[in-house]
Coordinates of C-alpha atoms in Angstrom, one line a residue:
Chain A
M1 CA -42.7 1.3 -4.2
S2 CA -40.4 4.0 -5.0
L3 CA -37.7 4.2 -7.5
L4 CA -34.7 6.3 -8.1
I5 CA -33.1 5.6 -11.2
I6 CA -29.3 6.9 -11.7
N7 CA -28.3 6.8 -15.2
A8 CA -24.5 7.1 -16.2
A9 CA -25.0 5.0 -19.2
V10 CA -24.1 6.8 -22.5
R11 CA -23.9 3.5 -24.6
E12 CA -26.8 1.5 -26.0
P13 CA -29.5 4.7 -25.3
S14 CA -32.6 3.2 -27.2
A15 CA -32.0 0.1 -24.8
V16 CA -31.3 1.7 -21.7
A17 CA -34.5 4.6 -22.6
H18 CA -36.5 1.9 -23.2
I19 CA -35.7 0.0 -19.7
I20 CA -36.2 3.2 -18.2
Q21 CA -39.7 3.8 -19.6
K22 CA -40.3 0.1 -18.1
L23 CA -39.5 0.8 -15.2
T24 CA -41.3 3.8 -14.4
E25 CA -44.4 2.5 -16.0
K26 CA -44.3 -0.3 -13.3
T27 CA -43.3 1.9 -10.2
Q28 CA -45.5 4.9 -8.7
H29 CA -43.0 7.0 -7.1
T30 CA -39.9 7.2 -9.6
Q31 CA -37.3 9.7 -10.0
V32 CA -35.0 9.7 -13.1
V33 CA -31.2 11.1 -12.6
N34 CA -29.0 11.8 -15.4
A35 CA -25.9 11.5 -14.4
E36 CA -24.0 13.3 -17.2
K37 CA -25.6 16.8 -15.9
L38 CA -24.5 16.2 -12.4
K39 CA -21.2 17.3 -11.1
I40 CA -20.0 14.5 -8.8
R41 CA -16.3 15.3 -8.4
P42 CA -14.3 11.6 -7.3
C43 CA -13.8 11.0 -3.7
R44 CA -10.7 12.0 -2.5
G45 CA -10.4 9.7 0.3
C46 CA -10.0 11.7 3.1
I47 CA -12.4 10.6 5.6
A48 CA -13.4 13.9 6.9
C49 CA -17.0 12.8 6.3
M50 CA -16.9 10.1 8.9
E51 CA -14.1 11.5 11.4
T52 CA -14.5 15.5 11.3
T53 CA -17.5 16.3 9.7
P54 CA -20.0 13.2 10.2
G55 CA -22.2 12.8 7.4
I56 CA -21.1 15.5 5.6
C57 CA -18.4 15.2 2.4
C58 CA -15.8 17.9 2.4
I59 CA -16.5 18.6 -1.3
Q60 CA -19.6 20.6 -1.7
D61 CA -21.2 19.4 -5.3
D62 CA -24.1 17.6 -6.6
Y63 CA -23.4 14.6 -4.2
E64 CA -25.9 16.6 -1.8
D65 CA -28.6 15.8 -3.4
L66 CA -27.8 12.0 -4.2
L67 CA -27.0 11.5 -0.8
K68 CA -30.7 12.8 0.4
M69 CA -32.5 10.7 -2.9
Y70 CA -30.8 7.6 -1.6
L71 CA -32.7 8.3 1.6
E72 CA -36.1 9.3 -0.1
Y73 CA -36.5 6.3 -2.4
E74 CA -36.9 2.7 -1.4
T75 CA -34.9 1.1 -4.3
V76 CA -32.0 2.5 -6.3
V77 CA -31.5 1.3 -10.0
L78 CA -27.9 2.3 -11.4
I79 CA -27.7 2.0 -15.1
S80 CA -23.8 1.8 -16.0
D81 CA -21.6 0.9 -19.0
T82 CA -18.9 -1.1 -18.4
S83 CA -15.2 -1.2 -19.2
L84 CA -12.9 -4.4 -19.2
N85 CA -15.5 -6.4 -18.3
F86 CA -16.7 -4.5 -14.9
L87 CA -18.1 -1.3 -13.9
N88 CA -16.9 2.0 -15.9
H89 CA -14.9 4.7 -13.7
K90 CA -17.7 7.0 -14.0
M91 CA -20.1 4.6 -12.2
L92 CA -17.1 3.9 -9.6
K93 CA -16.8 7.3 -8.9
I94 CA -20.4 8.2 -8.5
L95 CA -20.8 5.0 -5.8
E96 CA -17.2 6.5 -4.0
R97 CA -19.2 9.3 -3.1
R98 CA -22.0 7.2 -0.8
L99 CA -19.0 7.2 2.0
P100 CA -20.9 9.4 4.4
L101 CA -24.0 6.9 4.1
V102 CA -22.0 4.8 7.2
T103 CA -20.4 6.0 10.1
F104 CA -16.6 5.7 11.5
L105 CA -17.8 3.0 14.0
V106 CA -17.6 -0.2 13.3
H107 CA -19.9 -3.4 14.5
V108 CA -19.5 -7.3 13.9
E109 CA -22.6 -8.0 11.4
D110 CA -22.9 -11.7 9.6
G111 CA -19.6 -12.2 10.8
D112 CA -17.7 -9.6 9.2
L113 CA -16.6 -6.3 10.7
R114 CA -18.8 -3.3 9.1
H115 CA -19.1 0.4 9.2
I116 CA -22.4 1.2 11.1
P117 CA -25.1 2.5 8.8
R118 CA -25.8 5.9 9.6
Y119 CA -29.5 5.9 8.8
N120 CA -32.2 3.7 9.9
K121 CA -33.0 2.6 6.5
K122 CA -32.4 -0.6 4.1
M123 CA -31.8 0.3 0.9
K124 CA -32.1 -1.4 -2.6
F125 CA -29.6 -1.4 -5.0
M126 CA -29.8 -2.8 -8.3
L127 CA -27.6 -2.5 -11.2
I128 CA -28.1 -2.6 -14.8
Y129 CA -25.2 -2.4 -17.3
T130 CA -24.6 -2.1 -21.0
G131 CA -21.7 -3.9 -23.0
Q132 CA -19.7 -6.8 -22.3
A133 CA -19.1 -7.6 -18.5
D134 CA -18.5 -10.4 -16.6
K135 CA -22.1 -10.6 -15.1
S136 CA -21.1 -13.1 -12.5
L137 CA -18.3 -10.7 -10.9
L138 CA -20.7 -7.9 -11.3
T139 CA -23.3 -10.3 -9.0
T140 CA -20.7 -10.8 -6.2
W141 CA -19.3 -7.7 -6.2
M142 CA -23.3 -6.1 -6.1
D143 CA -23.7 -8.5 -3.0
R144 CA -20.3 -7.2 -1.3
F145 CA -21.4 -3.6 -2.1
A146 CA -24.6 -3.6 -0.6
K147 CA -23.7 -5.3 2.7
N148 CA -21.0 -2.9 2.9
I149 CA -23.6 0.2 3.6
G150 CA -26.2 -2.0 5.0
A151 CA -28.2 -2.3 2.4
V152 CA -29.0 -5.3 -0.1
S153 CA -28.7 -6.4 -3.5
G154 CA -32.0 -6.2 -6.1
G155 CA -29.5 -8.3 -8.5
V156 CA -27.7 -7.4 -11.5
Y157 CA -29.1 -7.3 -15.5
H158 CA -28.0 -6.6 -19.0
V159 CA -29.7 -4.0 -20.3
S160 CA -31.0 -6.8 -23.1
E161 CA -32.9 -8.6 -19.9
V162 CA -35.0 -5.9 -19.6
E163 CA -38.4 -8.7 -19.3
E164 CA -36.6 -10.7 -16.8
F165 CA -36.4 -8.3 -13.7
S166 CA -38.5 -6.9 -11.4
V167 CA -38.4 -4.3 -8.5
Chain B
M1 CA 14.3 -6.1 -13.7
N2 CA 12.6 -2.8 -14.1
V3 CA 9.2 -2.5 -12.1
T4 CA 6.9 -0.1 -12.5
V5 CA 5.2 0.9 -9.3
I6 CA 1.9 2.5 -9.6
G7 CA 0.0 4.0 -6.5
A8 CA -4.0 3.8 -7.7
T9 CA -5.4 5.9 -4.8
P10 CA -7.3 9.2 -5.3
R11 CA -5.7 10.3 -1.6
D12 CA -3.3 12.8 -1.1
P13 CA 0.5 10.9 -1.2
R14 CA 1.3 12.8 1.7
E15 CA -1.2 10.9 3.8
S16 CA -2.1 7.6 1.9
N17 CA -1.1 4.1 3.0
S18 CA -0.9 3.3 -0.8
S19 CA 1.8 6.0 -1.1
R20 CA 3.9 5.1 1.8
I21 CA 3.4 0.8 1.0
A22 CA 4.7 1.7 -2.5
A23 CA 7.6 3.3 -1.4
S24 CA 8.4 0.6 1.2
F25 CA 8.0 -2.0 -1.7
A26 CA 10.1 -0.3 -3.8
K27 CA 13.0 -0.2 -1.8
G28 CA 12.7 -3.8 -1.3
V29 CA 13.2 -4.2 -5.0
M30 CA 15.6 -1.8 -5.6
R31 CA 17.2 -3.7 -2.4
A32 CA 17.1 -7.0 -4.5
G33 CA 19.4 -5.2 -7.5
S34 CA 16.2 -4.2 -9.8
Q35 CA 15.1 -0.7 -10.5
A36 CA 11.7 0.6 -9.7
D37 CA 10.0 3.9 -10.7
V38 CA 7.2 4.8 -8.1
L39 CA 4.2 6.8 -9.8
M40 CA 1.5 8.3 -8.1
L41 CA -2.1 8.1 -10.1
A42 CA -3.6 11.3 -7.3
N43 CA -1.3 13.4 -9.3
R44 CA -2.3 14.1 -12.1
S45 CA 1.0 15.2 -13.4
Q46 CA 2.4 12.0 -13.5
W47 CA -0.4 10.0 -15.6
S48 CA 1.9 10.4 -18.6
A49 CA 5.1 9.3 -16.8
A50 CA 3.0 5.9 -15.4
K51 CA 1.8 5.5 -19.0
T52 CA 5.3 5.6 -20.3
A53 CA 6.6 3.3 -17.3
F54 CA 3.7 0.6 -17.7
F55 CA 4.5 0.1 -21.4
R56 CA 8.5 0.4 -21.1
N57 CA 8.8 -2.2 -18.3
S58 CA 7.8 -5.6 -18.2
V59 CA 6.6 -5.8 -14.6
V60 CA 4.0 -3.5 -13.0
V61 CA 2.9 -3.7 -9.5
F62 CA -0.3 -1.8 -8.5
V63 CA -1.0 -0.6 -5.1
L64 CA -4.4 0.4 -4.2
P65 CA -6.9 0.3 -1.3
V66 CA -10.2 -1.7 -1.7
Y67 CA -13.1 0.9 -2.2
N68 CA -16.6 0.3 -2.4
A69 CA -15.6 -3.8 -2.5
A70 CA -13.6 -3.0 -5.9
I71 CA -10.8 -0.6 -7.4
P72 CA -10.9 3.0 -6.8
G73 CA -12.9 5.0 -10.2
L74 CA -9.5 6.8 -10.8
M75 CA -7.4 3.6 -11.1
M76 CA -10.5 2.3 -13.4
E77 CA -10.2 5.6 -15.4
F78 CA -6.2 4.9 -16.0
L79 CA -6.9 1.2 -17.1
E80 CA -9.4 2.6 -19.2
E81 CA -6.8 4.9 -20.6
L82 CA -4.4 2.4 -21.3
E83 CA -6.7 -0.2 -22.9
T84 CA -7.4 3.0 -25.4
E85 CA -3.6 2.9 -26.4
I86 CA -3.2 -0.4 -26.2
R87 CA -6.2 -1.0 -28.5
A88 CA -4.8 1.5 -30.9
D89 CA -1.1 -0.3 -31.5
K90 CA -1.8 -3.4 -30.1
H91 CA 1.9 -5.0 -30.0
R92 CA 3.2 -2.4 -27.7
I93 CA 1.6 -4.3 -24.4
G94 CA 4.0 -7.1 -25.4
T95 CA 4.3 -9.9 -22.4
K96 CA 3.2 -7.6 -19.1
R97 CA 3.0 -9.2 -15.5
L98 CA 0.6 -7.5 -13.8
A99 CA 0.8 -8.2 -9.9
F100 CA -1.2 -6.0 -7.5
I101 CA -0.7 -4.9 -3.7
V102 CA -4.3 -4.5 -2.5
H103 CA -5.1 -3.0 1.2
S104 CA -8.0 -2.8 3.1
A105 CA -8.6 -1.2 6.7
F106 CA -10.4 -4.2 8.0
P107 CA -8.4 -7.2 9.0
E108 CA -10.3 -10.2 7.5
A109 CA -9.3 -11.6 3.9
C110 CA -13.2 -11.8 3.0
Q111 CA -13.3 -7.8 2.5
R112 CA -10.8 -7.7 -0.3
R113 CA -11.7 -11.0 -2.1
S114 CA -14.3 -9.4 -4.2
C115 CA -11.4 -6.2 -4.9
E116 CA -8.6 -9.2 -5.9
D117 CA -11.6 -11.1 -8.1
I118 CA -12.2 -8.0 -10.5
L119 CA -8.5 -7.1 -10.7
K120 CA -8.0 -11.0 -12.1
V121 CA -10.7 -10.1 -14.5
L122 CA -9.2 -6.7 -15.5
T123 CA -5.6 -8.5 -15.9
K124 CA -7.2 -10.6 -18.6
A125 CA -9.3 -7.9 -20.3
L126 CA -6.0 -6.0 -20.5
N127 CA -4.1 -9.1 -21.9
G128 CA -1.6 -9.1 -19.2
E129 CA 0.0 -11.9 -17.4
F130 CA -1.6 -12.2 -13.8
A131 CA 1.5 -12.3 -11.3
G132 CA -0.7 -12.6 -7.9
I133 CA -1.9 -10.1 -5.6
L134 CA -0.4 -9.1 -1.9
S135 CA -3.5 -8.8 0.3
C136 CA -3.0 -7.0 3.3
G137 CA -5.5 -6.1 5.8
D138 CA -5.8 -4.0 8.7
T139 CA -4.0 -0.8 7.6
F140 CA -5.9 2.0 9.3
G141 CA -4.1 2.1 12.6
M142 CA -0.8 2.7 10.5
N143 CA -2.1 6.1 10.3
F144 CA -1.8 6.8 13.8
M145 CA 0.5 4.3 15.4
E146 CA 3.9 4.6 14.5
R147 CA 5.3 1.5 15.5
L148 CA 2.7 -0.4 13.6
K149 CA 3.6 1.8 10.4
T150 CA 7.2 1.3 10.9
K151 CA 7.0 -2.8 11.3
R152 CA 4.4 -3.0 8.2
M153 CA 6.8 -1.1 6.3
L154 CA 9.5 -3.2 6.8
E155 CA 7.6 -6.3 5.9
F156 CA 6.4 -4.4 2.3
E157 CA 10.4 -3.9 2.1
E158 CA 10.9 -7.6 2.5
M159 CA 8.3 -8.3 -0.3
G160 CA 9.8 -6.1 -2.6
V161 CA 13.0 -8.1 -2.1
K162 CA 11.2 -11.6 -2.4
F163 CA 9.3 -10.5 -5.3
V164 CA 12.3 -9.8 -7.4
A165 CA 13.4 -13.1 -6.2
H166 CA 10.1 -14.7 -7.3
E167 CA 11.2 -13.2 -11.3
G168 CA 8.1 -10.1 -10.4
S169 CA 5.5 -12.4 -8.9
F170 CA 3.6 -12.5 -5.8
L171 CA 2.5 -16.1 -6.2
F172 CA 4.6 -17.7 -3.4
A173 CA 3.6 -19.2 -0.2
E174 CA 4.8 -16.2 1.9
A175 CA 2.8 -13.6 -0.1
A176 CA -0.4 -15.9 0.4
E177 CA -0.1 -15.9 4.2
F178 CA 0.5 -12.0 4.4
T179 CA -2.7 -12.1 3.6
G180 CA -3.6 -13.5 7.2
S181 CA -7.3 -14.8 8.0
E182 CA -10.4 -15.2 6.0
Y183 CA -12.2 -14.2 8.8
M184 CA -12.0 -13.2 12.7
E185 CA -13.5 -15.5 15.4
E186 CA -16.6 -13.6 16.6
E187 CA -15.5 -12.8 20.2
D188 CA -11.8 -11.4 18.9
A189 CA -14.3 -9.1 16.2
Q190 CA -16.4 -8.1 19.0
K191 CA -13.0 -7.0 20.4
Y192 CA -11.7 -5.5 17.6
A193 CA -14.8 -3.4 16.9
R194 CA -15.1 -2.0 20.5
M195 CA -11.3 -1.0 20.3
I196 CA -11.6 0.6 16.7
N197 CA -14.4 2.4 17.7
R198 CA -12.6 3.8 21.4
F199 CA -9.8 4.9 18.9
C200 CA -12.5 6.4 16.2
R201 CA -13.9 8.4 18.7
H202 CA -10.4 9.7 20.2
V203 CA -9.2 10.8 16.6
S204 CA -12.1 12.2 15.6
E205 CA -12.1 14.4 19.1
A206 CA -8.7 15.1 18.5
K207 CA -9.3 16.4 15.0
G208 CA -11.9 18.8 16.6
C209 CA -15.1 17.3 16.1
T210 CA -18.1 18.1 18.1
E211 CA -20.5 16.7 16.6
S212 CA -21.3 12.9 17.2
L213 CA -20.3 10.1 15.0
S214 CA -23.4 9.1 14.4
S215 CA -25.4 11.9 13.2
Q216 CA -27.6 11.6 10.4
P217 CA -27.4 15.0 8.8
Y218 CA -30.1 14.6 6.2
A219 CA -32.5 12.5 8.2

């Protein structure tokens, strides 16, 4: 089992540190990325990574390292603060830059049209959040987000639920 | 009625469907005798004017593409800034009707449902009054097919007229029908995928791409 933890949360630092410690204790191969230290600019929606330079984003920043890490680890744990009962803009902007993980081409899967994943890797994404949010909304969203990139959802947990989940 | 139309895509307004839709919709609003301000969040210099218009007008329409089955991060950042201002001076929000035009490249309505649920929750969190969603699929082709683009823009303009007739709301039957089918029939979806893939290869080549669209630079 290998685990990539992307921590974009700045609230509830002690609870977040505790959960990261728990996760790293349980897993052999873990990497923790502090998103605050990454230079990740927002997606421009130009779709060059699908259309003209397949798999490569035209914005050259730390996204490339993150993309390689997605491919290296079995499970990705996202830790995010929330705003207005949903993910805050920082995490949304990080996730937007995952677009090079899918191709321009589409296929039909489970009855829906989807972009064909670029890599032959079934990723698992989990979400841990701080603050107040609509958990059921986050869960539904996570299922859809994972499906859209050919991954599976490992669930959504509040940072206080540290004992309740397993990777 | 004064309507604030905010394009909430990070894409360059000269190339974005949100920008085109916002302009056509605003044209319809004005045709119906109301005022409409159009502001684009991709242009940071318009954020201050967008905030002022948001607080000044009682009806606000956000035009956005579905990103990651959610709203663009740029739009969330704008809403977070609004929330900070609302918290600082709560009575400024007044009774605000928030409506949305959501569009996605794929045609099925199921692709937009998660985003639509998020918009309802965000409206509540901002203490706004939910005034409905005009949900529209299959916008991919609008970038390349002039005839389709013209047809769709006229439809959005008409919706602008009807939005005013319904007192600043998309909560009427014709707006709901705009959504289209929830899912495609399997055979139709397969046919659509084959057509789109031919089209994608063609567009990609025309833009000078010599790589395979399936190449794996980080494998």
